[in-house]
Amino acid sequence: MMKIKCLLLFLMIGNVFFHAQTHNTEKNTLEKRTYKELEKEFYNTHAGEENSIKSIANAYLKKAKSENNTTQIAEGYVMLQFDEDLPIALKYLDSLQHITKNSKENTYPARIYLLRGNLYFKTDNLQAALNNYILGLKYAKEKGNKRQIAMAHISIAYLNNYIGKHAETAKVLRHYAYDTDYMNEAEINSLKLNLADAYIETNKMDSAYILIKEGLQGSRKNKDVYRYYQNLGLLGYYHLHSKNYQKAIDGLLECEKYFFTKNNGSKRNHNYTLLYLGKSYAGLQKKEKAVDFFRKIDSMVLKTNYIYPELRDVYTYLIDYYKENNAKEKQLYYVERFLKVDQVLDTQFRYISRELPRRYDTPELQQEKESITNELTKRKSLFYIVLSLLLISHLLFINVYFKYKKSEKNYKKIAQDLIQSVNENRVDKKSEIQRGVMAESLPVENTENSEDKTSRTVSEDIAQTILKELDIFESKDQFLNKGITLGSLAKKIKTNSKYLSEIINTYKGKNFATYLNDLRIDYAISRLATDRKFRSYKIPFIAEELGYNNEQAFTLAFKKRTGTPLSIYLKEIENMSSS
C-alpha cells in the first residue's frame, strides 16, 4: 500500500548534498540573499507554494549565472526541476548533466540519476524509477559517497513499500533512522513517518503508534503544521487498521479540512485521506458515506489520472454496493472503471499487477460485464484451484514427513546399537569402545602397519614411552580437562609437540584434535548410558564436564562421531531403561 510522501523524499535527496544551513535569514529581497539563505528557504517551503518555490529557484539560478558560478548553477537546475511536469523537469536535469559532466565532485553523476528516479517515481513510472535508482547507487558506490548510497537504498525501500514488501522497507528505514550519524533532523523525521507506515502494514502496531505520537509531539513543538497533519493522517490509518473506525474518522476529517484548503496537500494526501475515510465508514457499515468518499476518489482519478493499487479496493466496494442494490447500470459503469484502472496498473506497475485482486481479477470482471449472473461458476473454479493447492501442499507435507521418519528410524537404530555395545562391555567399557567394539556405529580407525608408518625421527623407545603416557592420559580420563592442546599435553608427558603429533597420527590413526574429541565422545557414550545421574544433568553442564566450551560444540561433535543426534541417543537410553 502506497502512502509515501514523495515530496519529502525529493526534498530530502535534493538537500542531502548541502553541508550546513544558515540560522539567520534576513528579510531582504531574493536577489540580495546568499546562496545558503536561498537554499534554506527553498527546502523549508512546502508543496502547494509553487510560486514561492519557483521564484526562489529562479533567483538562485540568476545569481549563479551572473557570477558564472558553475557549482551554484548546477544547484539552480536542481531547484527548478522540483514541482515541474516531467518533460520540463527532465530538461532541467539534462542541463544539470551537461554542466556537471566534467565535475570533480563525488556527488556526480549519481545525483542526476537519483533525481531522475524521483521524477519517474512521482509520475508513477516505477520501472524507470527503479532503473535510475540502481544506476545512482552504482555511481554512488564508485565514488564512495555514503549519503548518496543511503538515499538510493531509501528510495528503493520506498519502491518496495509500494509493491508490498513492507518488512524489507522497515528494515532499511530503521537502519538509516537509528543506526547512522549522517542524517539530518528533517530526513530522520521523514524516515520515521514512513517507518511507522511500514510497521502498520506488518502489524507492529505498538512500534507504529510510538513513532506516530513522537511525530505529532515533535511537529507541534516545531510548529510544523504540514508534518503534523501527515502524522495525523497516519494516525487515522493506524486506527483504521486497528478497527477503531470512529477515532480514525475524527482525525481524518481534520486532515481533509487541512489538505483540501488552499492546496495544502498533494494528490497523494487528497486520495489517501478520502480512501481512509471511505474505508472507516465502510468499517462502521455506513455504506452510503463510504460510497460518497469512494465516488469522490473516482472523480479525482478522472481529473488527475492519478492511479494507485488501492483503487482496486475502491472499485470492488462500489461494484458490490451497486450489485446489492440491483443497480445494474452503475454496477457495470464501475466494472468498466475498474477494468480501465486495472489496465493502467498492468501497464505501469506490471510487477505489482502480477498479484490479481482477491475477488475481481481482470478476466473475471470481463466475464461479469457480459453476464453478471455467472459468478457461481467462477466461485466453483476458484474452489477447485484452492482444493488443488491444498492437495499439493498436503502431498508435499506427507513426503517431508516420511523422509523425516526414515531419518529418525536410522538415528534410533544407531543409538540402540551404541547402547547395546556399552551394555555388553561394561567391565572394560572405555578400552572396548576405543578398540572398536562399536565398529558398526563408529568410524573405523586405520592402524594397520602403524609401526611401518612411524617416522624414523622417533625412536622405538621414545614411541613406547609416549604411548604409555597416552594410556595413562586415557585411563585416568585426563582428556576431560578443559583447554587441552597438543603443546600442553606434550609438555605434561615430557616430550615435544612434533613427536606427540607423529605418534598420535601413526598409532591412533588420526590427528590430535580428532583423537581428543573421539576420547571425549566415547566417554560420553558410555557414561550417559550407565550413569543415570550424569544424564539427568542439563546439556550445557554435561558439555562442560566433558571439556567442551559450549553445548553446540558438544552436540555437533557427538553427531559427527556417532552418526546420531545426542537428543535421540538420550531418548533411546530412557526407552531401553524403562523397558
Coordinates of C-alpha atoms in Angstrom, one line a residue:
M1 CA 0.0 0.0 0.0
M2 CA 1.4 3.3 -1.0
K3 CA 1.4 6.2 1.4
I4 CA 4.8 7.5 0.8
K5 CA 5.0 11.3 0.8
C6 CA 7.1 11.7 -2.3
L7 CA 7.8 15.4 -2.0
L8 CA 9.6 14.9 1.3
L9 CA 11.7 12.3 -0.4
F10 CA 12.5 14.6 -3.2
L11 CA 13.4 17.4 -0.9
M12 CA 15.5 15.1 1.3
I13 CA 17.6 13.9 -1.7
G14 CA 18.0 17.4 -3.1
N15 CA 19.0 18.7 0.3
V16 CA 21.4 15.9 1.1
F17 CA 24.4 17.4 -0.5
F18 CA 24.4 20.7 1.4
H19 CA 26.7 20.7 4.4
A20 CA 25.1 23.4 6.6
Q21 CA 22.3 25.9 6.7
T22 CA 22.4 29.5 7.9
H23 CA 20.4 30.2 11.0
N24 CA 19.7 33.9 10.4
T25 CA 17.7 34.5 7.3
E26 CA 17.5 38.2 6.6
K27 CA 14.3 39.8 5.3
N28 CA 15.9 41.0 2.1
T29 CA 14.8 40.6 -1.5
L30 CA 15.6 37.3 -3.1
E31 CA 18.4 38.9 -5.2
K32 CA 20.3 40.1 -2.2
R33 CA 20.2 36.8 -0.2
T34 CA 23.2 34.4 0.0
Y35 CA 23.1 31.0 -1.6
K36 CA 22.7 29.3 1.8
E37 CA 19.8 31.6 2.7
L38 CA 18.0 30.8 -0.5
E39 CA 18.7 27.1 -0.1
K40 CA 17.2 27.2 3.4
E41 CA 14.1 29.0 2.4
F42 CA 13.6 26.8 -0.7
Y43 CA 13.9 23.5 1.2
N44 CA 11.7 24.7 4.0
T45 CA 8.9 25.6 1.6
H46 CA 6.1 23.0 1.4
A47 CA 4.1 21.7 -1.5
G48 CA 1.4 24.0 -2.8
E49 CA 3.5 27.1 -2.6
E50 CA 4.7 26.7 -6.2
N51 CA 5.1 30.4 -6.9
S52 CA 7.4 30.8 -3.9
I53 CA 9.5 27.7 -4.8
K54 CA 9.9 28.8 -8.5
S55 CA 10.8 32.4 -7.6
I56 CA 13.4 31.2 -5.2
A57 CA 14.8 28.8 -7.7
N58 CA 14.9 31.4 -10.5
A59 CA 16.6 34.0 -8.2
Y60 CA 19.2 31.3 -7.2
L61 CA 20.0 30.4 -10.9
K62 CA 20.0 34.1 -11.9
K63 CA 22.5 34.9 -9.2
A64 CA 24.7 31.9 -10.1
K65 CA 24.8 32.7 -13.8
S66 CA 25.6 36.4 -13.1
E67 CA 28.6 35.2 -11.1
N68 CA 29.5 32.4 -13.5
N69 CA 29.5 30.0 -10.6
T70 CA 29.2 26.5 -12.1
T71 CA 28.6 24.7 -8.8
Q72 CA 25.7 27.0 -7.9
I73 CA 24.3 27.0 -11.5
A74 CA 24.0 23.2 -11.0
E75 CA 22.1 23.7 -7.8
G76 CA 19.8 26.2 -9.5
Y77 CA 18.8 23.5 -12.1
V78 CA 18.2 21.1 -9.2
M79 CA 15.8 23.6 -7.6
L80 CA 14.0 24.3 -10.8
Q81 CA 13.1 20.7 -11.6
F82 CA 11.0 20.5 -8.4
D83 CA 7.2 20.6 -8.9
E84 CA 7.6 20.8 -12.7
D85 CA 5.9 18.5 -15.2
L86 CA 8.0 15.5 -16.2
P87 CA 9.2 16.8 -19.7
I88 CA 10.3 20.2 -18.3
A89 CA 11.9 18.7 -15.2
L90 CA 13.9 16.2 -17.3
K91 CA 15.2 19.1 -19.5
Y92 CA 16.5 20.8 -16.3
L93 CA 18.2 17.6 -15.3
D94 CA 19.7 17.3 -18.8
S95 CA 21.1 20.8 -18.3
L96 CA 22.4 19.7 -14.9
Q97 CA 24.1 16.7 -16.6
H98 CA 25.7 18.9 -19.2
I99 CA 27.1 21.4 -16.8
T100 CA 28.5 18.7 -14.4
K101 CA 29.9 16.3 -17.0
N102 CA 33.5 17.4 -16.0
S103 CA 32.7 17.9 -12.3
K104 CA 35.3 16.5 -9.8
E105 CA 32.7 16.4 -7.0
N106 CA 31.9 12.9 -5.8
T107 CA 28.1 13.7 -6.0
Y108 CA 28.0 13.4 -9.8
P109 CA 26.8 11.7 -11.8
A110 CA 24.9 9.7 -9.1
R111 CA 22.9 12.7 -8.1
I112 CA 21.4 13.1 -11.5
Y113 CA 20.2 9.5 -11.7
L114 CA 18.7 9.7 -8.2
L115 CA 16.8 12.9 -9.1
R116 CA 15.6 11.3 -12.3
G117 CA 14.4 8.4 -10.3
N118 CA 12.4 10.7 -8.1
L119 CA 10.7 12.3 -11.1
Y120 CA 9.7 8.9 -12.5
F121 CA 8.5 7.8 -9.1
K122 CA 6.5 10.9 -8.8
T123 CA 4.8 10.2 -12.1
D124 CA 4.3 6.5 -11.2
N125 CA 6.7 5.1 -13.8
L126 CA 8.2 2.7 -11.3
Q127 CA 10.2 0.7 -13.8
A128 CA 12.1 3.8 -14.9
A129 CA 12.4 5.0 -11.3
L130 CA 14.0 1.7 -10.2
N131 CA 16.4 1.7 -13.2
N132 CA 17.6 5.2 -12.3
Y133 CA 17.9 4.4 -8.6
I134 CA 20.1 1.4 -9.4
L135 CA 22.3 3.5 -11.6
G136 CA 22.5 6.1 -8.9
L137 CA 23.5 3.5 -6.4
K138 CA 26.2 2.1 -8.8
Y139 CA 27.8 5.6 -9.3
A140 CA 27.5 6.5 -5.6
K141 CA 29.4 3.3 -4.6
E142 CA 32.1 4.0 -7.2
K143 CA 32.6 7.5 -5.7
G144 CA 32.2 6.2 -2.1
N145 CA 29.5 8.7 -1.3
K146 CA 27.8 7.2 1.7
R147 CA 25.0 9.7 1.8
Q148 CA 24.0 9.1 -1.8
I149 CA 24.3 5.3 -1.2
A150 CA 21.9 5.8 1.7
M151 CA 19.4 7.8 -0.4
A152 CA 19.5 5.2 -3.2
H153 CA 18.8 2.5 -0.6
I154 CA 16.0 4.5 0.9
S155 CA 14.4 5.3 -2.4
I156 CA 14.4 1.6 -3.4
A157 CA 12.9 0.8 0.0
Y158 CA 10.0 3.1 -0.8
L159 CA 9.5 1.2 -4.0
N160 CA 9.5 -2.0 -2.0
N161 CA 6.8 -0.5 0.2
Y162 CA 4.8 0.5 -2.8
I163 CA 4.8 -3.1 -4.1
G164 CA 4.0 -4.6 -0.7
K165 CA 7.4 -5.6 0.6
H166 CA 6.8 -3.8 3.9
A167 CA 9.2 -5.8 6.1
E168 CA 12.1 -5.1 3.8
T169 CA 11.2 -1.4 3.7
A170 CA 11.0 -1.3 7.5
K171 CA 14.5 -2.9 7.8
V172 CA 16.1 -0.2 5.6
L173 CA 14.3 2.7 7.1
R174 CA 15.0 1.6 10.7
H175 CA 18.7 1.3 9.9
Y176 CA 19.0 4.8 8.4
A177 CA 16.8 6.4 11.1
Y178 CA 18.6 4.9 14.1
D179 CA 22.0 3.4 13.1
T180 CA 23.6 6.2 11.1
D181 CA 25.0 9.6 12.1
Y182 CA 24.8 11.5 8.8
M183 CA 21.0 12.0 8.5
N184 CA 19.7 15.4 9.5
E185 CA 16.6 16.0 11.6
A186 CA 14.2 16.5 8.7
E187 CA 15.4 13.4 7.0
I188 CA 15.1 11.3 10.2
N189 CA 11.5 12.7 10.7
S190 CA 10.6 11.6 7.2
L191 CA 12.2 8.2 7.7
K192 CA 10.3 7.7 10.9
L193 CA 7.0 8.7 9.4
N194 CA 7.3 6.1 6.6
L195 CA 8.7 3.6 9.1
A196 CA 5.5 3.9 11.1
D197 CA 3.5 3.2 7.9
A198 CA 5.6 0.1 7.2
Y199 CA 5.1 -1.1 10.8
I200 CA 1.3 -0.8 10.4
E201 CA 1.5 -2.9 7.3
T202 CA 3.4 -5.6 9.1
N203 CA 1.1 -5.4 12.2
K204 CA 3.8 -4.0 14.5
M205 CA 1.1 -1.7 15.9
D206 CA 2.8 -0.7 19.2
S207 CA 6.0 0.4 17.4
A208 CA 4.0 2.3 14.8
Y209 CA 2.0 4.1 17.5
I210 CA 5.1 5.2 19.3
L211 CA 6.6 6.8 16.2
I212 CA 3.3 8.5 15.2
K213 CA 2.9 10.0 18.7
E214 CA 6.6 11.1 18.6
G215 CA 5.9 12.7 15.2
L216 CA 2.8 14.6 16.4
Q217 CA 4.7 15.9 19.5
G218 CA 7.7 17.0 17.5
S219 CA 5.7 18.8 14.8
R220 CA 3.7 20.6 17.5
K221 CA 6.9 21.7 19.2
N222 CA 8.5 22.9 16.0
K223 CA 5.2 24.4 14.7
D224 CA 5.5 22.3 11.6
V225 CA 1.8 22.2 10.5
Y226 CA 2.3 20.2 7.4
R227 CA 4.2 17.4 9.2
Y228 CA 1.6 17.4 12.0
Y229 CA -1.2 16.6 9.5
Q230 CA 0.9 14.0 7.8
N231 CA 1.3 12.2 11.2
L232 CA -2.4 12.8 12.0
G233 CA -3.4 11.2 8.7
L234 CA -1.1 8.2 9.5
L235 CA -2.7 8.0 13.0
G236 CA -6.0 7.8 11.2
Y237 CA -4.7 4.8 9.2
Y238 CA -3.5 3.3 12.4
H239 CA -6.9 3.5 13.9
L240 CA -8.5 2.2 10.7
H241 CA -6.1 -0.8 10.8
S242 CA -7.0 -1.3 14.5
K243 CA -10.7 -1.2 13.6
N244 CA -11.2 1.9 15.8
Y245 CA -13.2 3.4 13.0
Q246 CA -14.7 6.4 14.8
K247 CA -11.3 7.5 16.1
A248 CA -9.9 7.2 12.5
I249 CA -12.8 9.3 11.1
D250 CA -12.3 12.1 13.8
G251 CA -8.7 12.6 12.9
L252 CA -9.1 12.1 9.1
L253 CA -11.8 14.7 8.9
E254 CA -9.4 17.3 10.3
C255 CA -6.8 16.2 7.7
E256 CA -9.4 16.5 4.9
K257 CA -10.1 20.1 6.0
Y258 CA -6.4 21.0 6.0
F259 CA -5.3 19.2 2.9
F260 CA -8.2 20.4 0.7
T261 CA -7.8 24.0 1.9
K262 CA -5.5 26.3 -0.2
N263 CA -3.9 23.4 -1.9
N264 CA -2.0 22.4 1.2
G265 CA -1.8 18.7 0.2
S266 CA -0.5 16.7 -2.7
K267 CA -2.6 14.3 -4.9
R268 CA -1.5 11.5 -2.5
N269 CA -2.6 13.4 0.5
H270 CA -6.0 14.0 -1.1
N271 CA -6.5 10.5 -2.3
Y272 CA -5.4 8.6 0.8
T273 CA -7.3 10.9 3.2
L274 CA -10.5 10.1 1.3
L275 CA -9.6 6.5 0.9
Y276 CA -9.1 6.0 4.7
L277 CA -12.3 7.9 5.4
G278 CA -14.2 5.7 3.0
K279 CA -12.8 2.5 4.5
S280 CA -13.5 3.8 8.0
Y281 CA -17.2 4.4 7.2
A282 CA -17.3 1.0 5.5
G283 CA -16.0 -0.5 8.7
L284 CA -18.9 1.1 10.6
Q285 CA -21.3 -0.3 8.0
K286 CA -22.2 3.2 6.9
K287 CA -22.2 2.2 3.3
E288 CA -23.7 5.4 1.9
K289 CA -21.0 7.5 3.5
A290 CA -18.3 5.1 2.3
V291 CA -19.7 5.2 -1.3
D292 CA -19.7 9.1 -1.2
F293 CA -16.0 9.2 -0.4
F294 CA -15.2 6.4 -2.9
R295 CA -17.1 8.3 -5.7
K296 CA -15.1 11.4 -4.9
I297 CA -11.9 9.4 -5.4
D298 CA -13.2 8.2 -8.7
S299 CA -13.9 11.8 -9.7
M300 CA -10.4 12.8 -8.8
V301 CA -8.9 9.9 -10.7
L302 CA -10.8 11.0 -13.8
K303 CA -9.5 14.6 -13.5
T304 CA -5.9 13.8 -12.5
N305 CA -5.3 10.3 -13.9
Y306 CA -3.5 9.5 -10.6
I307 CA -3.8 5.8 -10.3
Y308 CA -2.6 3.6 -7.4
P309 CA -3.1 0.0 -6.3
E310 CA -5.7 0.7 -3.6
L311 CA -8.1 1.9 -6.2
R312 CA -9.0 -1.8 -6.7
D313 CA -10.5 -1.8 -3.2
V314 CA -12.4 1.4 -4.1
Y315 CA -14.0 0.0 -7.2
T316 CA -14.7 -3.5 -5.9
Y317 CA -16.6 -1.9 -3.0
L318 CA -18.6 0.3 -5.4
I319 CA -19.3 -2.7 -7.6
D320 CA -20.5 -4.8 -4.6
Y321 CA -22.6 -1.9 -3.3
Y322 CA -24.5 -1.4 -6.5
K323 CA -24.8 -5.1 -7.0
E324 CA -26.5 -5.4 -3.6
N325 CA -28.8 -2.5 -4.6
N326 CA -29.5 -4.2 -8.0
A327 CA -28.3 -1.0 -9.8
K328 CA -27.0 -2.8 -12.9
E329 CA -26.1 0.3 -14.9
K330 CA -23.9 1.8 -12.1
Q331 CA -22.5 -1.6 -11.3
L332 CA -21.4 -2.1 -14.9
Y333 CA -20.1 1.5 -15.0
Y334 CA -17.7 0.8 -12.1
V335 CA -16.8 -2.5 -13.6
E336 CA -15.7 -0.5 -16.7
R337 CA -13.8 1.9 -14.5
F338 CA -12.1 -0.9 -12.7
L339 CA -11.0 -2.5 -15.9
K340 CA -9.5 0.8 -17.2
V341 CA -7.7 1.3 -13.9
D342 CA -6.5 -2.3 -13.9
Q343 CA -5.2 -1.9 -17.4
V344 CA -3.2 1.1 -16.4
L345 CA -1.9 -0.7 -13.4
D346 CA -0.9 -3.6 -15.5
T347 CA 1.0 -1.4 -17.9
Q348 CA 2.7 0.9 -15.4
F349 CA 3.1 -1.5 -12.5
R350 CA 3.4 -4.8 -14.2
Y351 CA 5.3 -6.5 -11.4
I352 CA 2.7 -5.2 -9.0
S353 CA -0.2 -6.4 -11.1
R354 CA 1.0 -10.0 -11.0
E355 CA -1.0 -10.3 -7.8
L356 CA -4.5 -10.1 -9.1
P357 CA -7.4 -8.8 -6.9
R358 CA -8.7 -11.2 -4.4
R359 CA -12.2 -11.1 -5.6
Y360 CA -12.2 -9.3 -9.0
D361 CA -9.3 -10.1 -11.4
T362 CA -9.5 -8.8 -14.9
P363 CA -10.8 -12.0 -16.7
E364 CA -13.5 -12.3 -14.0
L365 CA -14.6 -8.8 -14.5
Q366 CA -14.7 -9.1 -18.3
Q367 CA -17.0 -12.0 -17.9
E368 CA -19.1 -10.3 -15.3
K369 CA -19.5 -7.4 -17.7
E370 CA -21.0 -9.8 -20.3
S371 CA -23.1 -11.8 -17.9
I372 CA -23.2 -10.8 -14.2
T373 CA -25.1 -14.0 -13.3
N374 CA -22.2 -16.4 -13.9
E375 CA -20.5 -15.7 -10.5
L376 CA -21.3 -19.1 -9.2
T377 CA -19.3 -20.8 -11.9
K378 CA -16.3 -18.7 -11.2
R379 CA -16.5 -19.4 -7.5
K380 CA -16.5 -23.1 -8.3
S381 CA -13.4 -22.7 -10.4
L382 CA -11.7 -20.9 -7.5
F383 CA -12.8 -23.6 -5.2
Y384 CA -11.1 -26.3 -7.3
I385 CA -8.0 -24.2 -7.6
V386 CA -7.8 -23.9 -3.8
L387 CA -8.6 -27.5 -3.4
S388 CA -5.8 -28.5 -5.8
L389 CA -3.3 -26.3 -4.0
L390 CA -4.3 -27.8 -0.7
L391 CA -3.9 -31.3 -2.1
I392 CA -0.4 -30.5 -3.5
S393 CA 0.7 -28.9 -0.2
H394 CA -0.7 -32.0 1.7
L395 CA 1.3 -34.4 -0.5
L396 CA 4.4 -32.3 0.0
F397 CA 3.9 -32.4 3.7
I398 CA 3.5 -36.2 3.6
N399 CA 6.7 -36.6 1.6
V400 CA 8.7 -34.4 4.0
Y401 CA 7.1 -36.3 7.0
F402 CA 8.1 -39.7 5.7
K403 CA 11.6 -38.6 4.9
Y404 CA 11.9 -37.3 8.5
K405 CA 10.5 -40.5 9.9
K406 CA 13.0 -42.5 7.9
S407 CA 15.9 -40.4 9.1
E408 CA 14.6 -40.7 12.7
K409 CA 14.4 -44.5 12.3
N410 CA 18.1 -44.7 11.2
Y411 CA 19.1 -42.4 14.1
K412 CA 17.3 -44.7 16.6
K413 CA 19.0 -47.8 15.2
I414 CA 22.4 -46.2 15.5
A415 CA 21.6 -45.1 19.1
Q416 CA 20.3 -48.6 20.0
D417 CA 23.5 -50.2 18.7
L418 CA 25.6 -47.8 20.7
I419 CA 23.7 -48.5 23.9
Q420 CA 23.9 -52.3 23.3
S421 CA 27.6 -52.1 22.8
V422 CA 28.0 -50.2 26.1
N423 CA 25.9 -52.7 28.0
E424 CA 27.8 -55.7 26.6
N425 CA 31.2 -54.2 27.6
R426 CA 30.6 -52.6 31.0
V427 CA 33.6 -54.4 32.5
D428 CA 36.1 -52.6 30.4
K429 CA 33.9 -50.1 28.6
K430 CA 36.5 -47.5 27.7
S431 CA 39.1 -49.8 26.2
E432 CA 36.5 -51.8 24.3
I433 CA 34.9 -48.7 22.8
Q434 CA 38.3 -47.4 21.7
R435 CA 39.3 -50.8 20.3
G436 CA 36.3 -50.9 18.0
V437 CA 33.5 -53.0 19.6
M438 CA 31.2 -50.3 18.2
A439 CA 32.7 -50.7 14.8
E440 CA 29.3 -50.8 13.0
S441 CA 28.3 -47.4 14.5
L442 CA 31.6 -45.5 14.7
P443 CA 34.2 -44.7 12.1
V444 CA 36.9 -47.4 11.7
E445 CA 40.3 -46.3 12.7
N446 CA 43.1 -47.4 10.3
T447 CA 46.0 -48.5 12.5
E448 CA 47.2 -51.3 10.1
N449 CA 51.0 -51.4 9.9
S450 CA 51.4 -48.4 12.2
E451 CA 54.9 -49.4 13.1
D452 CA 55.8 -49.3 9.4
K453 CA 54.4 -45.7 9.2
T454 CA 56.4 -44.4 12.2
S455 CA 58.8 -41.7 11.2
R456 CA 62.4 -42.7 11.7
T457 CA 62.9 -39.4 13.6
V458 CA 61.1 -41.0 16.6
S459 CA 63.0 -44.0 18.1
E460 CA 61.1 -47.1 19.3
D461 CA 61.9 -46.3 22.9
I462 CA 60.6 -42.8 22.7
A463 CA 57.5 -44.0 20.9
Q464 CA 56.7 -46.6 23.5
T465 CA 57.2 -44.1 26.3
I466 CA 54.8 -41.7 24.7
L467 CA 52.3 -44.4 24.1
K468 CA 52.4 -45.4 27.8
E469 CA 51.8 -41.8 28.8
L470 CA 48.9 -41.7 26.4
D471 CA 47.5 -44.9 28.1
I472 CA 47.7 -43.1 31.4
F473 CA 46.1 -40.0 29.9
E474 CA 43.2 -42.1 28.6
S475 CA 42.8 -44.4 31.6
K476 CA 42.6 -41.5 34.1
D477 CA 40.2 -39.6 31.9
Q478 CA 42.5 -36.6 31.7
F479 CA 41.1 -35.8 28.3
L480 CA 38.1 -34.3 30.1
N481 CA 40.1 -31.4 31.3
K482 CA 39.3 -28.1 29.6
G483 CA 41.8 -26.3 27.4
I484 CA 44.0 -29.3 26.4
T485 CA 46.2 -28.6 23.5
L486 CA 48.9 -30.5 21.7
G487 CA 51.5 -28.3 23.3
S488 CA 50.1 -28.6 26.8
L489 CA 49.9 -32.4 26.6
A490 CA 53.3 -32.7 25.1
K491 CA 54.7 -30.7 28.0
K492 CA 52.8 -32.8 30.5
I493 CA 54.3 -36.1 29.2
K494 CA 57.7 -34.5 28.8
T495 CA 58.1 -34.7 25.0
N496 CA 57.7 -32.2 22.2
S497 CA 54.7 -31.4 20.1
K498 CA 56.2 -32.8 16.9
Y499 CA 56.9 -36.2 18.4
L500 CA 53.5 -36.4 20.1
S501 CA 51.6 -35.4 16.9
E502 CA 53.5 -38.0 14.9
I503 CA 52.8 -40.8 17.4
I504 CA 49.1 -40.0 17.6
N505 CA 48.8 -39.8 13.8
T506 CA 50.7 -43.1 13.4
Y507 CA 49.4 -45.2 16.3
K508 CA 45.9 -43.7 16.7
G509 CA 45.3 -43.1 13.0
K510 CA 44.0 -39.6 13.5
N511 CA 45.2 -36.1 14.2
F512 CA 45.3 -34.7 17.7
A513 CA 42.0 -32.8 17.6
T514 CA 40.1 -35.9 16.3
Y515 CA 41.9 -38.1 18.9
L516 CA 40.9 -35.8 21.8
N517 CA 37.3 -35.4 20.5
D518 CA 36.8 -39.1 20.0
L519 CA 38.0 -39.9 23.5
R520 CA 35.5 -37.4 25.0
I521 CA 32.6 -38.6 22.8
D522 CA 33.4 -42.3 23.5
Y523 CA 33.5 -41.4 27.2
A524 CA 30.1 -39.6 26.9
I525 CA 28.6 -42.6 25.0
S526 CA 29.5 -44.9 27.9
R527 CA 28.8 -42.7 30.8
L528 CA 25.4 -41.4 29.6
A529 CA 24.3 -45.0 29.1
T530 CA 25.4 -46.2 32.5
D531 CA 25.1 -43.2 34.8
R532 CA 21.5 -42.1 35.4
K533 CA 22.6 -39.1 37.5
F534 CA 25.0 -37.8 34.9
R535 CA 22.5 -37.9 32.1
S536 CA 19.9 -36.1 34.3
Y537 CA 22.1 -33.0 34.1
K538 CA 21.4 -30.3 31.6
I539 CA 23.3 -30.5 28.3
P540 CA 25.5 -27.4 28.9
F541 CA 26.7 -28.9 32.2
I542 CA 27.4 -32.2 30.5
A543 CA 29.4 -30.4 27.8
E544 CA 31.4 -28.6 30.4
E545 CA 32.1 -31.8 32.3
L546 CA 33.4 -33.3 29.0
G547 CA 35.8 -30.4 28.4
Y548 CA 33.8 -28.6 25.7
N549 CA 33.5 -24.8 25.7
N550 CA 29.8 -24.8 24.9
E551 CA 26.8 -27.0 24.3
Q552 CA 26.8 -26.6 20.5
A553 CA 30.4 -27.8 20.1
F554 CA 29.5 -30.9 22.1
T555 CA 26.3 -31.8 20.2
L556 CA 27.9 -31.3 16.8
A557 CA 30.9 -33.4 17.8
F558 CA 28.6 -36.1 19.2
K559 CA 26.6 -36.4 15.9
K560 CA 29.8 -36.4 13.8
R561 CA 31.3 -39.2 15.8
T562 CA 28.3 -41.4 16.3
G563 CA 26.0 -40.6 13.3
T564 CA 23.0 -39.9 15.5
P565 CA 21.9 -36.7 17.4
L566 CA 22.5 -36.5 21.1
S567 CA 18.8 -36.0 21.8
I568 CA 17.8 -39.2 20.1
Y569 CA 20.6 -41.1 21.9
L570 CA 19.4 -39.9 25.3
K571 CA 15.8 -40.7 24.4
E572 CA 16.7 -44.2 23.4
I573 CA 18.6 -44.8 26.7
E574 CA 15.5 -43.8 28.6
N575 CA 13.3 -46.0 26.4
M576 CA 15.5 -49.1 26.8
S577 CA 15.9 -48.4 30.6
S578 CA 12.1 -48.3 31.1
S579 CA 11.6 -51.5 29.1

